[in-house]
């Protein structure tokens, strides 16, 4: 990917042995804007 500033592949997060996010891939372009939206408790801050 050209002009990629951040790459995350197979990102996973868990609490107390329980997976809460898994298999997250993200490619953020340099100079672009990205928004992460969702309801309360959906994992935005965790991600």
PDB file of C-alpha atoms in Angstrom:
ATOM      1  CA  UNK A   1       0.000   0.000   0.000  1.00  0.00           C
ATOM      2  CA  UNK A   2       1.375   3.378  -0.935  1.00  0.00           C
ATOM      3  CA  UNK A   3       1.334   6.339   1.447  1.00  0.00           C
ATOM      4  CA  UNK A   4       0.409   4.146   4.412  1.00  0.00           C
ATOM      5  CA  UNK A   5       1.244   5.754   7.769  1.00  0.00           C
ATOM      6  CA  UNK A   6      -0.061   3.096  10.189  1.00  0.00           C
ATOM      7  CA  UNK A   7      -0.590  -0.629   9.668  1.00  0.00           C
ATOM      8  CA  UNK A   8      -2.210  -2.939  12.233  1.00  0.00           C
ATOM      9  CA  UNK A   9      -2.594  -6.618  11.361  1.00  0.00           C
ATOM     10  CA  UNK A  10      -4.419  -9.290  13.354  1.00  0.00           C
ATOM     11  CA  UNK A  11      -4.763  -6.990  16.352  1.00  0.00           C
ATOM     12  CA  UNK A  12      -6.285  -8.678  19.399  1.00  0.00           C
ATOM     13  CA  UNK A  13      -7.151  -7.464  22.898  1.00  0.00           C
ATOM     14  CA  UNK A  14      -8.450  -9.396  25.883  1.00  0.00           C
ATOM     15  CA  UNK A  15      -9.393  -8.947  29.526  1.00  0.00           C
ATOM     16  CA  UNK A  16      -9.195 -11.677  32.120  1.00  0.00           C
ATOM     17  CA  UNK A  17      -8.445 -14.361  29.535  1.00  0.00           C
ATOM     18  CA  UNK A  18     -11.446 -13.404  27.385  1.00  0.00           C
ATOM     19  CA  UNK A  19     -10.918 -11.995  23.887  1.00  0.00           C
ATOM     20  CA  UNK A  20     -12.893  -8.800  23.351  1.00  0.00           C
ATOM     21  CA  UNK A  21     -11.398  -7.800  19.994  1.00  0.00           C
ATOM     22  CA  UNK A  22      -9.662 -10.103  17.541  1.00  0.00           C
ATOM     23  CA  UNK A  23      -8.639 -10.203  13.921  1.00  0.00           C
ATOM     24  CA  UNK A  24      -8.629  -6.419  13.470  1.00  0.00           C
ATOM     25  CA  UNK A  25      -6.757  -5.146  10.398  1.00  0.00           C
ATOM     26  CA  UNK A  26      -6.325  -1.420   9.736  1.00  0.00           C
ATOM     27  CA  UNK A  27      -4.412   0.535   7.133  1.00  0.00           C
ATOM     28  CA  UNK A  28      -4.378   4.301   7.699  1.00  0.00           C
ATOM     29  CA  UNK A  29      -3.196   6.539   4.866  1.00  0.00           C
ATOM     30  CA  UNK A  30      -0.703   9.339   5.416  1.00  0.00           C
ATOM     31  CA  UNK A  31      -2.372  12.744   5.344  1.00  0.00           C
ATOM     32  CA  UNK A  32      -5.847  11.256   5.665  1.00  0.00           C
ATOM     33  CA  UNK A  33      -8.468  11.448   8.376  1.00  0.00           C
ATOM     34  CA  UNK A  34      -9.951   8.431  10.112  1.00  0.00           C
ATOM     35  CA  UNK A  35     -12.828   8.285  12.586  1.00  0.00           C
ATOM     36  CA  UNK A  36     -13.682   5.434  14.914  1.00  0.00           C
ATOM     37  CA  UNK A  37     -17.343   5.577  15.902  1.00  0.00           C
ATOM     38  CA  UNK A  38     -19.603   3.307  17.909  1.00  0.00           C
ATOM     39  CA  UNK A  39     -21.954   3.127  20.848  1.00  0.00           C
ATOM     40  CA  UNK A  40     -20.845   3.175  24.487  1.00  0.00           C
ATOM     41  CA  UNK A  41     -19.044  -0.020  25.442  1.00  0.00           C
ATOM     42  CA  UNK A  42     -18.296  -1.069  21.869  1.00  0.00           C
ATOM     43  CA  UNK A  43     -14.487  -1.083  22.308  1.00  0.00           C
ATOM     44  CA  UNK A  44     -13.373   2.245  20.821  1.00  0.00           C
ATOM     45  CA  UNK A  45     -11.039   3.100  23.700  1.00  0.00           C
ATOM     46  CA  UNK A  46      -9.769  -0.464  23.898  1.00  0.00           C
ATOM     47  CA  UNK A  47      -8.821  -0.367  20.252  1.00  0.00           C
TER      48      UNK A  47
END
